[in-house]
Amino acid sequence: MIREACPTLAPQRREHIRLLVRESGVARVEDLRRELKVSVATIRRDLEVLEEEGKLRRVHGGAVSTENRLDEAVFDDKTNQFSKQKRAIAEEAYQLIGQEESLFLDGGSTTLCLARLLKNRNDLTVVTNSLRAAAELANSEPRVILTGGELRKISQTMVGPLTSAVLSQVRVDRAFMGTMGFCLKNGLTTTDPNEAFVKGLVAEQAVQVVLLADSSKAEKVSFARVSDWDKVDILVSDQKLPPIFTKSLPKRGLKVCVV
Amino acid sequence: MIREACPTLAPQRREHIRLLVRESGVARVEDLRRELKVSVATIRRDLEVLEEEGKLRRVHGGAVSTENRLDEAVFDDKTNQFSKQKRAIAEEAYQLIGQEESLFLDGGSTTLCLARLLKNRNDLTVVTNSLRAAAELANSEPRVILTGGELRKISQTMVGPLTSAVLSQVRVDRAFMGTMGFCLKNGLTTTDPNEAFVKGLVAEQAVQVVLLADSSKAEKVSFARVSDWDKVDILVSDQKLPPIFTKSLPKRGLKVCVV
DNA sequence: TTGTTTTTGATCGTTTTTGATAGAATTGCA
DNA sequence: TGCAATTCTATCAAAAACGATCAAAAACAA
């Protein structure tokens, strides 16, 4: 006989698992199997469902609770998706940073990758309008300055007149910017005008502007214009960047790095 | 046999290490190996991961803490410690809030409790200089405005001149404040002058100031003066509040709620 | 009943984690 | 400085855990 009668309904069993994980914070697959008297395959499937529902987080050997914890709960959506490319881009960008600099990080997952790389640098000042970047750096070495302003929930960034007011009070050596799309004709564009305005303001003020944008953003045009190419000094992208950019942009005075 | 069954999940073990390092400030690889009953190789790998996450810094022979822990203790601990009282206080404070109001929340675990209660209110505007409160509200209904400013790591709040600049641009109906200590003679005090300055500024500008402070703060005096009692309109505390406060403060025009 | 869908358990090849080992690097001490 | 002891990194192999797949059992519908 391959299958035994099932004593509990699946949703009931999953609820049981959820409670076990929440109570102790962790649960191992093997323990759950013994507790619930089902095969490990079933446990794994249940964990998969529960993770999909956000009830817990799977780890090798079992699962851990997701309740509480600010830093991990907030992230993990877009961040892991294209992380390889983005991380490579972030690492390349990191090389640009010198000693004792002041930096600006705007919102976006690539700049968030970069934030992670800055954690042990106690010589840097990081200005950001990204709540995620701030949370990432909240317990690390660099000095962190938040721009303030109204929180735009969808991007977890601060925008608006209050943001502008603070930005006018600071000066950064290097600004690392993301974008929703870029093309030769329209330059950098993004969905939200408020967001675009802040980005534009930073691009004006920073000594050097570094655009971090993987190739999926190439030739995309969005609603709100951020800035033209002449404000950008360096573009860091990946190898799939269309050749037209590597050819044209240097003629306009930009440096292009592909990783 | 090369490998034994793993009794604890990797993230659990790493959390254990993190706490050990944070408590004593340092930990040697050999000690951790004995405590956790795994090989030194595993300990080293864990330390590597934790360092990557910025939770600690590796040194020859072990690791040292990067998370600063002074008298203000680490936040998560505080959140759980007196959570019952604090939650009761927060719930009482919540009753004060009307429709369509603008509120200020400052740092501290009690105000964080209050933030949780506001999540489903789409008619409110919440101004805060607390990164944790902002993170708590980041994916919820209320409009959120961050003050900006330099991030004070230990309290996870924004302070300094940039914060003041933004605060001067907004007006709130009700400010909910925490404090490190309060007494009749010195009013409200806290450890950090920057923090105190921001609190004082808010207290000046808010239409109504509500102090959320459990009885453990009573008769405590800290270094930096926040404000005198005449700026405070309501004190919400618990039943263990010394009677002297319930007697004296109403004479000074304050309302005192004990829960 | 019969036919269909869903759920479960077993198997197998792959990935991840762990522990051991060896050579390089660092530290402490003379 | 030189030497010994300790600790680190890199690498490999064993064990455990994993995902994909398939077939049996159960639940369901007509």
Coordinates of C-alpha atoms (C1' of nucleotides) in Angstrom, one line a residue:
Chain A
M1 CA 0.0 0.0 0.0
I2 CA 1.4 3.3 -1.0
R3 CA -0.9 5.6 0.8
E4 CA -2.5 5.5 4.2
A5 CA -5.8 6.9 5.2
C6 CA -5.4 10.6 6.0
P7 CA -6.4 11.4 9.5
T8 CA -6.4 15.2 9.2
L9 CA -7.5 17.5 6.5
A10 CA -4.8 19.4 4.8
P11 CA -5.7 22.9 5.9
Q12 CA -6.0 21.7 9.4
R13 CA -2.6 20.2 9.2
R14 CA -1.1 23.3 7.8
E15 CA -2.7 25.4 10.5
H16 CA -1.1 23.0 13.0
I17 CA 2.3 23.5 11.4
R18 CA 1.8 27.2 11.3
L19 CA 1.1 27.3 15.1
L20 CA 4.1 25.0 15.8
V21 CA 6.4 27.3 13.9
R22 CA 5.0 30.4 15.4
E23 CA 5.3 29.1 19.0
S24 CA 8.8 27.9 18.9
G25 CA 10.0 30.1 16.2
V26 CA 11.4 27.2 14.2
A27 CA 10.5 23.7 13.2
R28 CA 12.4 20.9 11.5
V29 CA 10.9 18.9 8.7
E30 CA 11.7 15.7 10.5
D31 CA 10.1 16.8 13.8
L32 CA 7.0 17.9 11.9
R33 CA 6.8 14.5 10.2
R34 CA 6.9 12.7 13.5
E35 CA 4.4 15.0 15.1
L36 CA 1.9 14.9 12.2
K37 CA 2.5 11.3 11.0
V38 CA 2.8 12.1 7.4
S39 CA 5.7 11.8 4.9
V40 CA 8.4 14.4 4.5
A41 CA 7.1 15.1 1.0
T42 CA 3.8 16.2 2.4
I43 CA 5.5 18.4 5.0
R44 CA 7.6 20.0 2.3
R45 CA 4.5 20.7 0.2
D46 CA 2.8 22.2 3.2
L47 CA 5.7 24.4 4.0
E48 CA 5.8 25.5 0.4
V49 CA 2.1 26.6 0.6
L50 CA 2.6 28.3 3.9
E51 CA 5.6 30.1 2.6
E52 CA 3.6 31.3 -0.4
E53 CA 1.0 32.6 2.0
G54 CA 3.7 34.4 3.9
K55 CA 3.0 32.5 7.1
L56 CA 6.6 31.3 7.5
R57 CA 9.9 31.2 5.8
R58 CA 11.5 28.0 4.6
V59 CA 15.1 27.2 5.4
H60 CA 17.2 24.2 4.8
G61 CA 16.0 21.5 7.2
G62 CA 12.7 23.1 8.1
A63 CA 11.1 26.5 8.5
V64 CA 11.3 29.6 10.7
S65 CA 8.7 32.1 11.8
T66 CA 8.4 35.4 9.9
E67 CA 6.4 37.2 12.6
N68 CA 8.3 40.1 14.0
R69 CA 11.6 41.2 12.6
L70 CA 11.6 44.4 10.7
D71 CA 14.7 44.0 8.5
E72 CA 13.9 40.7 6.9
A73 CA 10.1 41.1 6.6
V74 CA 10.3 44.3 4.7
F75 CA 12.6 42.9 2.0
D76 CA 12.8 39.7 0.1
D77 CA 10.4 40.5 -2.7
K78 CA 12.2 42.0 -5.6
T79 CA 15.5 41.8 -3.9
N80 CA 16.1 38.2 -4.5
Q81 CA 14.6 38.1 -8.0
F82 CA 17.4 39.4 -10.2
S83 CA 19.8 39.4 -7.4
K84 CA 22.8 38.0 -9.3
Q85 CA 22.9 40.8 -11.9
K86 CA 22.0 43.4 -9.4
R87 CA 24.6 42.3 -7.0
A88 CA 27.3 42.3 -9.6
I89 CA 26.3 45.8 -10.6
A90 CA 26.3 46.9 -7.0
E91 CA 29.7 45.4 -6.5
E92 CA 31.1 47.2 -9.5
A93 CA 29.6 50.5 -8.2
Y94 CA 31.1 49.9 -4.8
Q95 CA 34.5 50.1 -6.4
L96 CA 33.9 53.7 -7.3
I97 CA 33.6 54.7 -3.7
G98 CA 36.6 56.3 -2.0
Q99 CA 37.4 57.1 1.6
E100 CA 35.4 59.4 3.7
E101 CA 32.8 60.1 1.1
S102 CA 29.2 61.2 1.4
L103 CA 26.9 59.2 -0.8
F104 CA 23.3 59.3 -1.8
L105 CA 21.3 56.1 -2.4
D106 CA 17.8 56.3 -3.9
G107 CA 15.2 53.7 -3.9
G108 CA 15.3 50.4 -5.9
S109 CA 16.7 47.0 -5.4
T110 CA 20.1 47.5 -7.0
T111 CA 20.9 50.4 -4.7
L112 CA 19.7 48.3 -1.8
C113 CA 22.2 45.7 -2.8
L114 CA 24.8 48.5 -2.7
A115 CA 23.6 49.5 0.8
R116 CA 24.4 46.0 2.0
L117 CA 28.0 46.4 0.8
L118 CA 28.4 49.5 2.8
K119 CA 27.6 48.1 6.2
N120 CA 31.1 47.8 7.5
R121 CA 32.4 51.1 6.2
N122 CA 32.7 53.5 9.2
D123 CA 34.1 56.3 7.1
L124 CA 31.1 57.0 4.9
T125 CA 28.0 59.2 5.2
V126 CA 25.0 57.8 3.4
V127 CA 22.1 60.0 2.6
T128 CA 19.0 58.3 1.4
N129 CA 15.3 58.7 0.7
S130 CA 14.8 54.9 0.8
L131 CA 13.2 53.5 3.9
R132 CA 14.6 50.1 2.9
A133 CA 18.2 51.3 2.5
A134 CA 17.9 53.1 5.8
A135 CA 16.6 50.0 7.6
E136 CA 19.4 48.0 6.0
L137 CA 22.0 50.4 7.3
A138 CA 20.2 51.0 10.6
N139 CA 22.5 48.7 12.6
S140 CA 25.7 49.2 10.7
E141 CA 28.7 51.4 10.6
P142 CA 28.1 54.3 8.2
R143 CA 26.5 57.5 9.3
V144 CA 23.0 57.5 7.9
I145 CA 20.9 60.6 7.1
L146 CA 17.3 60.2 6.0
T147 CA 15.8 62.8 3.8
G148 CA 12.4 62.7 5.4
G149 CA 9.2 63.5 3.5
E150 CA 6.0 61.7 2.7
L151 CA 6.4 58.0 2.5
R152 CA 5.4 56.6 -0.9
K153 CA 4.3 53.2 0.1
I154 CA 4.7 51.4 -3.2
S155 CA 8.4 52.2 -3.5
Q156 CA 9.1 52.7 0.2
T157 CA 10.8 56.0 -0.5
M158 CA 10.3 59.5 0.8
V159 CA 9.2 62.2 -1.6
G160 CA 7.6 65.6 -1.8
P161 CA 8.5 69.2 -0.7
L162 CA 9.8 68.1 2.7
T163 CA 12.3 65.8 1.0
S164 CA 13.4 68.6 -1.3
A165 CA 13.9 70.9 1.6
V166 CA 16.3 68.5 3.3
L167 CA 18.1 67.7 0.1
S168 CA 18.8 71.4 -0.4
Q169 CA 20.7 71.3 2.9
V170 CA 23.2 68.6 2.1
R171 CA 25.8 67.9 -0.6
V172 CA 27.0 64.5 -1.6
D173 CA 30.1 63.3 -3.4
R174 CA 28.4 60.5 -5.3
A175 CA 24.8 59.7 -6.0
F176 CA 23.7 56.2 -6.8
M177 CA 20.5 56.2 -8.7
G178 CA 18.1 53.6 -10.0
T179 CA 15.5 54.1 -12.7
M180 CA 12.5 52.4 -14.1
G181 CA 13.6 52.9 -17.6
F182 CA 16.2 54.6 -19.8
C183 CA 16.6 55.3 -23.5
L184 CA 18.8 57.5 -25.6
K185 CA 16.1 59.9 -26.6
N186 CA 14.3 60.5 -23.3
G187 CA 17.0 59.8 -20.8
L188 CA 15.9 58.5 -17.5
T189 CA 12.2 58.0 -16.7
T190 CA 10.2 56.6 -13.9
T191 CA 6.5 56.1 -13.0
D192 CA 5.9 58.7 -10.3
P193 CA 6.5 62.5 -10.8
N194 CA 7.3 63.0 -7.2
E195 CA 9.9 60.4 -7.3
A196 CA 11.3 61.8 -10.5
F197 CA 11.5 65.2 -9.0
V198 CA 13.6 64.0 -6.0
K199 CA 15.9 62.0 -8.3
G200 CA 16.3 65.0 -10.5
L201 CA 17.2 67.2 -7.6
V202 CA 19.8 64.8 -6.4
A203 CA 21.2 64.5 -9.9
E204 CA 21.6 68.3 -10.0
Q205 CA 23.4 68.5 -6.7
A206 CA 25.7 65.5 -6.6
V207 CA 29.3 65.9 -7.7
Q208 CA 29.1 62.6 -9.5
V209 CA 25.9 60.7 -10.6
V210 CA 26.1 56.9 -11.0
L211 CA 23.2 55.2 -12.7
L212 CA 22.7 51.6 -11.6
A213 CA 20.4 49.9 -14.1
D214 CA 20.4 46.4 -15.4
S215 CA 19.7 45.8 -19.0
S216 CA 16.0 45.0 -18.5
K217 CA 15.5 48.8 -18.1
A218 CA 17.0 49.6 -21.4
E219 CA 14.7 51.2 -24.0
K220 CA 11.9 51.4 -21.5
V221 CA 10.2 54.7 -21.2
S222 CA 8.0 55.6 -18.3
F223 CA 5.7 58.5 -17.5
A224 CA 7.8 60.9 -15.5
R225 CA 11.0 62.3 -16.7
V226 CA 13.9 62.2 -14.3
S227 CA 16.8 63.7 -16.0
D228 CA 18.7 63.8 -19.2
W229 CA 21.9 61.9 -19.9
D230 CA 24.0 65.0 -19.4
K231 CA 23.4 64.8 -15.6
V232 CA 24.7 61.3 -15.5
D233 CA 28.4 60.5 -15.2
I234 CA 28.6 56.8 -15.1
L235 CA 26.2 54.0 -16.1
V236 CA 26.8 50.6 -14.5
S237 CA 24.8 47.8 -16.2
D238 CA 25.2 44.2 -17.3
Q239 CA 26.5 42.6 -20.4
K240 CA 23.1 42.4 -22.1
L241 CA 23.0 46.1 -22.3
P242 CA 22.3 46.9 -26.0
P243 CA 25.5 48.0 -27.9
I244 CA 23.9 51.3 -28.9
F245 CA 24.4 52.5 -25.4
T246 CA 28.0 51.4 -25.1
K247 CA 28.6 53.3 -28.3
S248 CA 26.6 56.4 -27.9
L249 CA 26.9 57.3 -24.3
P250 CA 30.7 57.7 -24.2
K251 CA 30.3 60.3 -26.9
R252 CA 28.2 62.2 -24.6
G253 CA 30.8 62.1 -21.9
L254 CA 29.5 59.2 -19.9
K255 CA 31.5 56.3 -18.7
V256 CA 29.8 52.9 -19.2
C257 CA 30.7 49.9 -17.1
V258 CA 29.2 46.5 -18.0
V259 CA 29.7 43.5 -15.6
Chain B
M1 CA 30.7 8.9 10.4
I2 CA 31.5 12.2 8.9
R3 CA 28.3 14.1 9.7
E4 CA 25.8 13.9 12.5
A5 CA 22.2 14.7 12.3
C6 CA 21.6 18.4 12.7
P7 CA 19.5 19.1 15.7
T8 CA 19.2 22.8 15.2
L9 CA 18.4 24.8 12.1
A10 CA 21.1 27.0 10.7
P11 CA 19.3 30.3 11.1
Q12 CA 18.4 29.3 14.7
R13 CA 22.0 28.5 15.4
R14 CA 23.2 31.8 13.9
E15 CA 20.7 33.7 16.0
H16 CA 22.0 31.9 19.0
I17 CA 25.5 33.0 18.0
R18 CA 24.4 36.5 17.4
L19 CA 22.9 36.8 20.9
L20 CA 25.9 35.3 22.6
V21 CA 28.1 37.8 20.8
R22 CA 25.9 40.6 21.6
E23 CA 25.6 39.8 25.3
S24 CA 29.2 39.4 26.1
G25 CA 30.5 41.6 23.3
V26 CA 32.9 38.9 22.1
A27 CA 32.9 35.2 21.5
R28 CA 35.7 32.8 20.7
V29 CA 35.3 30.2 18.0
E30 CA 36.2 27.4 20.4
D31 CA 33.7 28.5 23.0
L32 CA 30.9 28.7 20.4
R33 CA 31.8 25.2 19.2
R34 CA 31.4 23.8 22.7
E35 CA 28.2 25.7 23.3
L36 CA 26.6 24.8 20.1
K37 CA 28.1 21.3 19.6
V38 CA 29.1 21.7 16.0
S39 CA 32.5 21.8 14.3
V40 CA 34.6 24.9 14.1
A41 CA 34.2 24.9 10.4
T42 CA 30.5 25.4 10.8
I43 CA 31.0 28.1 13.4
R44 CA 33.3 29.9 11.0
R45 CA 30.8 29.6 8.2
D46 CA 28.1 31.0 10.5
L47 CA 30.3 33.9 11.5
E48 CA 31.0 34.6 7.9
V49 CA 27.3 34.8 7.2
L50 CA 26.6 37.0 10.2
E51 CA 29.4 39.3 9.3
E52 CA 28.0 39.6 5.8
E53 CA 24.7 40.5 7.4
G54 CA 26.4 43.1 9.5
K55 CA 25.4 41.4 12.8
L56 CA 29.0 41.2 14.1
R57 CA 32.6 41.5 13.0
R58 CA 35.0 38.7 12.8
V59 CA 38.3 38.9 14.4
H60 CA 41.1 36.4 14.8
G61 CA 39.9 33.7 17.2
G62 CA 36.2 34.7 17.1
A63 CA 34.0 37.6 16.7
V64 CA 33.0 40.9 18.3
S65 CA 29.7 42.7 18.5
T66 CA 28.9 45.6 16.3
E67 CA 25.5 46.2 17.8
N68 CA 26.0 48.8 20.4
R69 CA 24.2 48.2 23.6
L70 CA 24.3 51.0 26.2
D71 CA 21.9 51.8 28.9
E72 CA 19.1 52.2 26.5
A73 CA 19.3 48.5 25.8
V74 CA 18.5 46.9 22.6
F75 CA 15.1 47.7 21.3
D76 CA 13.6 44.3 20.7
D77 CA 14.2 43.3 24.3
K78 CA 12.5 46.4 25.5
T79 CA 9.5 45.8 23.2
N80 CA 8.8 42.4 24.8
Q81 CA 9.7 43.1 28.3
F82 CA 6.9 45.2 29.7
S83 CA 4.8 44.7 26.6
K84 CA 1.6 44.1 28.5
Q85 CA 1.7 47.4 30.3
K86 CA 2.9 49.2 27.2
R87 CA 0.2 47.8 25.1
A88 CA -2.5 48.8 27.6
I89 CA -1.1 52.3 27.7
A90 CA -1.0 52.4 23.9
E91 CA -4.6 51.3 23.7
E92 CA -5.7 53.9 26.1
A93 CA -3.9 56.5 24.1
Y94 CA -5.5 55.3 20.9
Q95 CA -8.9 56.3 22.4
L96 CA -7.8 59.9 22.3
I97 CA -7.5 59.9 18.6
G98 CA -10.3 61.4 16.5
Q99 CA -11.1 61.3 12.8
E100 CA -8.8 62.8 10.2
E101 CA -6.2 63.8 12.6
S102 CA -2.5 64.4 12.1
L103 CA -0.3 62.8 14.8
F104 CA 3.3 62.7 15.8
L105 CA 4.9 59.6 17.1
D106 CA 8.3 59.7 18.6
G107 CA 10.7 56.8 19.3
G108 CA 10.2 54.3 22.0
S109 CA 8.5 51.0 22.5
T110 CA 5.2 52.3 23.8
T111 CA 4.7 54.6 20.8
L112 CA 5.6 51.7 18.6
C113 CA 2.8 49.7 20.2
L114 CA 0.5 52.6 19.3
A115 CA 1.8 52.6 15.8
R116 CA 0.6 49.0 15.4
L117 CA -2.9 50.1 16.4
L118 CA -3.0 52.7 13.7
K119 CA -2.4 50.4 10.8
N120 CA -5.9 50.2 9.5
R121 CA -6.8 53.9 9.9
N122 CA -6.8 55.4 6.5
D123 CA -8.0 58.8 7.8
L124 CA -4.8 59.6 9.7
T125 CA -1.6 61.4 8.9
V126 CA 1.3 60.1 11.0
V127 CA 4.5 62.2 11.4
T128 CA 7.4 60.4 13.0
N129 CA 11.1 60.5 13.6
S130 CA 11.2 56.9 14.5
L131 CA 12.5 54.5 11.9
R132 CA 10.8 51.6 13.5
A133 CA 7.4 53.3 13.7
A134 CA 7.8 54.2 10.0
A135 CA 8.7 50.6 9.1
E136 CA 5.7 49.4 11.1
L137 CA 3.4 51.7 9.2
A138 CA 5.2 51.3 5.9
N139 CA 2.7 48.8 4.4
S140 CA -0.4 50.1 6.1
E141 CA -3.2 52.6 5.6
P142 CA -2.2 55.9 7.3
R143 CA -0.3 58.6 5.4
V144 CA 3.2 58.5 6.8
I145 CA 5.6 61.4 6.9
L146 CA 9.2 61.0 8.1
T147 CA 11.0 63.9 9.7
G148 CA 14.3 63.0 8.2
G149 CA 17.6 63.8 9.8
E150 CA 20.6 61.9 11.1
L151 CA 19.8 58.4 12.2
R152 CA 20.7 57.8 15.8
K153 CA 21.4 54.1 15.7
I154 CA 20.8 53.3 19.3
S155 CA 17.3 54.5 19.4
Q156 CA 16.6 54.2 15.7
T157 CA 15.3 57.8 15.5
M158 CA 16.2 60.7 13.4
V159 CA 17.6 63.8 15.1
G160 CA 19.5 67.0 14.4
P161 CA 19.1 70.2 12.5
L162 CA 17.6 68.5 9.4
T163 CA 14.9 67.0 11.6
S164 CA 14.2 70.4 13.1
A165 CA 13.9 71.9 9.7
V166 CA 11.2 69.5 8.6
L167 CA 9.4 69.7 11.9
S168 CA 9.1 73.5 11.5
Q169 CA 7.1 72.8 8.3
V170 CA 4.4 70.6 9.7
R171 CA 1.8 70.9 12.4
V172 CA 0.2 68.0 14.3
D173 CA -3.0 67.7 16.3
R174 CA -1.6 65.3 18.8
A175 CA 1.9 64.3 19.7
F176 CA 2.5 61.0 21.4
M177 CA 5.8 61.1 23.3
G178 CA 7.8 58.6 25.2
T179 CA 10.5 59.5 27.7
M180 CA 13.4 57.9 29.5
G181 CA 12.4 59.4 32.8
F182 CA 10.1 61.9 34.4
C183 CA 9.7 63.5 37.8
L184 CA 7.9 66.4 39.3
K185 CA 10.9 68.6 39.7
N186 CA 12.7 68.1 36.4
G187 CA 9.8 67.3 34.1
L188 CA 10.8 65.0 31.2
T189 CA 14.3 63.9 30.7
T190 CA 16.2 61.6 28.3
T191 CA 19.7 60.5 27.7
D192 CA 20.5 62.2 24.4
P193 CA 20.4 66.0 24.0
N194 CA 19.6 65.7 20.3
E195 CA 16.8 63.5 21.0
A196 CA 15.6 65.8 23.7
F197 CA 15.7 68.8 21.4
V198 CA 13.5 67.1 18.8
K199 CA 11.0 66.1 21.5
G200 CA 11.0 69.6 22.9
L201 CA 10.3 71.0 19.4
V202 CA 7.4 68.7 18.8
A203 CA 6.0 69.5 22.3
E204 CA 6.1 73.2 21.5
Q205 CA 4.3 72.8 18.2
A206 CA 1.7 70.1 18.8
V207 CA -1.9 71.2 19.7
Q208 CA -2.0 68.5 22.3
V209 CA 0.9 66.5 23.9
V210 CA 0.3 63.1 25.2
L211 CA 3.0 61.5 27.3
L212 CA 3.1 57.7 27.2
A213 CA 5.2 56.5 30.1
D214 CA 4.9 53.4 32.2
S215 CA 5.5 53.6 35.9
S216 CA 9.1 52.3 35.6
K217 CA 10.0 55.8 34.3
A218 CA 8.7 57.6 37.3
E219 CA 11.2 59.5 39.4
K220 CA 13.9 58.7 36.9
V221 CA 16.1 61.6 35.8
S222 CA 18.3 61.4 32.8
F223 CA 20.9 63.7 31.4
A224 CA 19.0 65.8 28.8
R225 CA 16.0 67.9 29.6
V226 CA 13.1 67.5 27.2
S227 CA 10.4 69.7 28.5
D228 CA 8.6 70.8 31.6
W229 CA 5.2 69.6 32.6
D230 CA 3.4 72.7 31.3
K231 CA 4.0 71.5 27.7
V232 CA 2.3 68.2 28.4
D233 CA -1.5 67.9 28.3
I234 CA -2.1 64.2 29.1
L235 CA -0.1 61.5 30.9
V236 CA -1.0 57.9 30.2
S237 CA 0.6 55.5 32.6
D238 CA -0.2 52.3 34.6
Q239 CA -1.5 51.7 38.0
K240 CA 1.8 51.6 39.7
L241 CA 2.3 55.2 39.0
P242 CA 3.3 56.8 42.3
P243 CA 0.3 58.7 43.8
I244 CA 2.2 61.9 44.0
F245 CA 1.8 62.2 40.2
T246 CA -1.9 61.6 40.2
K247 CA -2.3 64.2 42.9
S248 CA 0.1 66.9 41.7
L249 CA -0.2 66.9 37.9
P250 CA -3.9 67.6 37.7
K251 CA -3.2 70.8 39.7
R252 CA -0.9 71.8 37.0
G253 CA -3.6 71.4 34.4
L254 CA -2.6 67.9 33.2
K255 CA -5.0 65.0 32.8
V256 CA -3.6 61.7 34.1
C257 CA -4.9 58.4 32.9
V258 CA -3.8 55.1 34.6
V259 CA -4.7 51.8 33.0
Chain C
dT1 C1' -21.3 2.3 -10.0
dT2 C1' -17.5 4.7 -13.3
dG3 C1' -14.4 8.3 -14.5
dT4 C1' -11.9 12.4 -13.0
dT5 C1' -9.3 15.2 -9.8
dT6 C1' -6.7 15.8 -5.7
dT7 C1' -3.7 14.3 -2.3
dT8 C1' -0.2 11.5 -0.6
dG9 C1' 4.0 8.6 -0.4
dA10 C1' 8.1 6.5 -2.6
dT11 C1' 12.0 6.9 -5.6
dC12 C1' 16.0 9.1 -7.7
dG13 C1' 19.2 12.4 -9.1
dT14 C1' 20.8 17.0 -7.4
dT15 C1' 21.9 20.5 -4.1
dT16 C1' 23.1 22.0 0.4
dT17 C1' 25.2 21.5 4.7
dT18 C1' 28.6 19.7 7.6
dG19 C1' 33.1 17.8 9.3
dA20 C1' 37.7 16.6 8.4
dT21 C1' 42.1 17.6 6.6
dA22 C1' 46.1 20.1 4.8
dG23 C1' 48.6 24.2 3.8
dA24 C1' 48.8 29.3 4.7
dA25 C1' 48.3 33.0 7.8
dT26 C1' 48.3 35.1 12.3
dT27 C1' 49.5 35.5 17.0
dG28 C1' 52.3 35.1 21.3
dC29 C1' 56.6 34.6 23.3
dA30 C1' 61.4 34.2 23.8
Chain D
dT1 C1' 63.9 38.4 14.9
dG2 C1' 62.6 33.4 14.8
dC3 C1' 59.7 29.6 16.4
dA4 C1' 55.8 27.2 18.1
dA5 C1' 51.0 27.2 18.7
dT6 C1' 46.9 28.6 17.3
dT7 C1' 43.6 30.0 13.9
dC8 C1' 42.3 30.7 9.2
dT9 C1' 41.1 29.5 4.3
dA10 C1' 40.4 26.2 0.7
dT11 C1' 39.0 21.9 -0.6
dC12 C1' 36.9 17.4 -0.5
dA13 C1' 33.7 13.7 0.7
dA14 C1' 29.8 12.0 3.5
dA15 C1' 25.3 12.8 5.1
dA16 C1' 21.2 15.1 5.0
dA17 C1' 17.8 17.6 2.7
dC18 C1' 15.8 19.0 -1.5
dG19 C1' 12.9 19.1 -5.9
dA20 C1' 10.9 16.6 -9.6
dT21 C1' 8.3 12.9 -11.0
dC22 C1' 5.2 9.0 -10.9
dA23 C1' 1.9 5.8 -9.2
dA24 C1' -1.4 4.5 -5.6
dA25 C1' -5.1 5.9 -2.7
dA26 C1' -8.7 8.9 -1.5
dA27 C1' -12.1 12.3 -2.5
dC28 C1' -15.3 13.9 -5.6
dA29 C1' -18.8 14.2 -9.5
dA30 C1' -22.0 12.4 -12.6

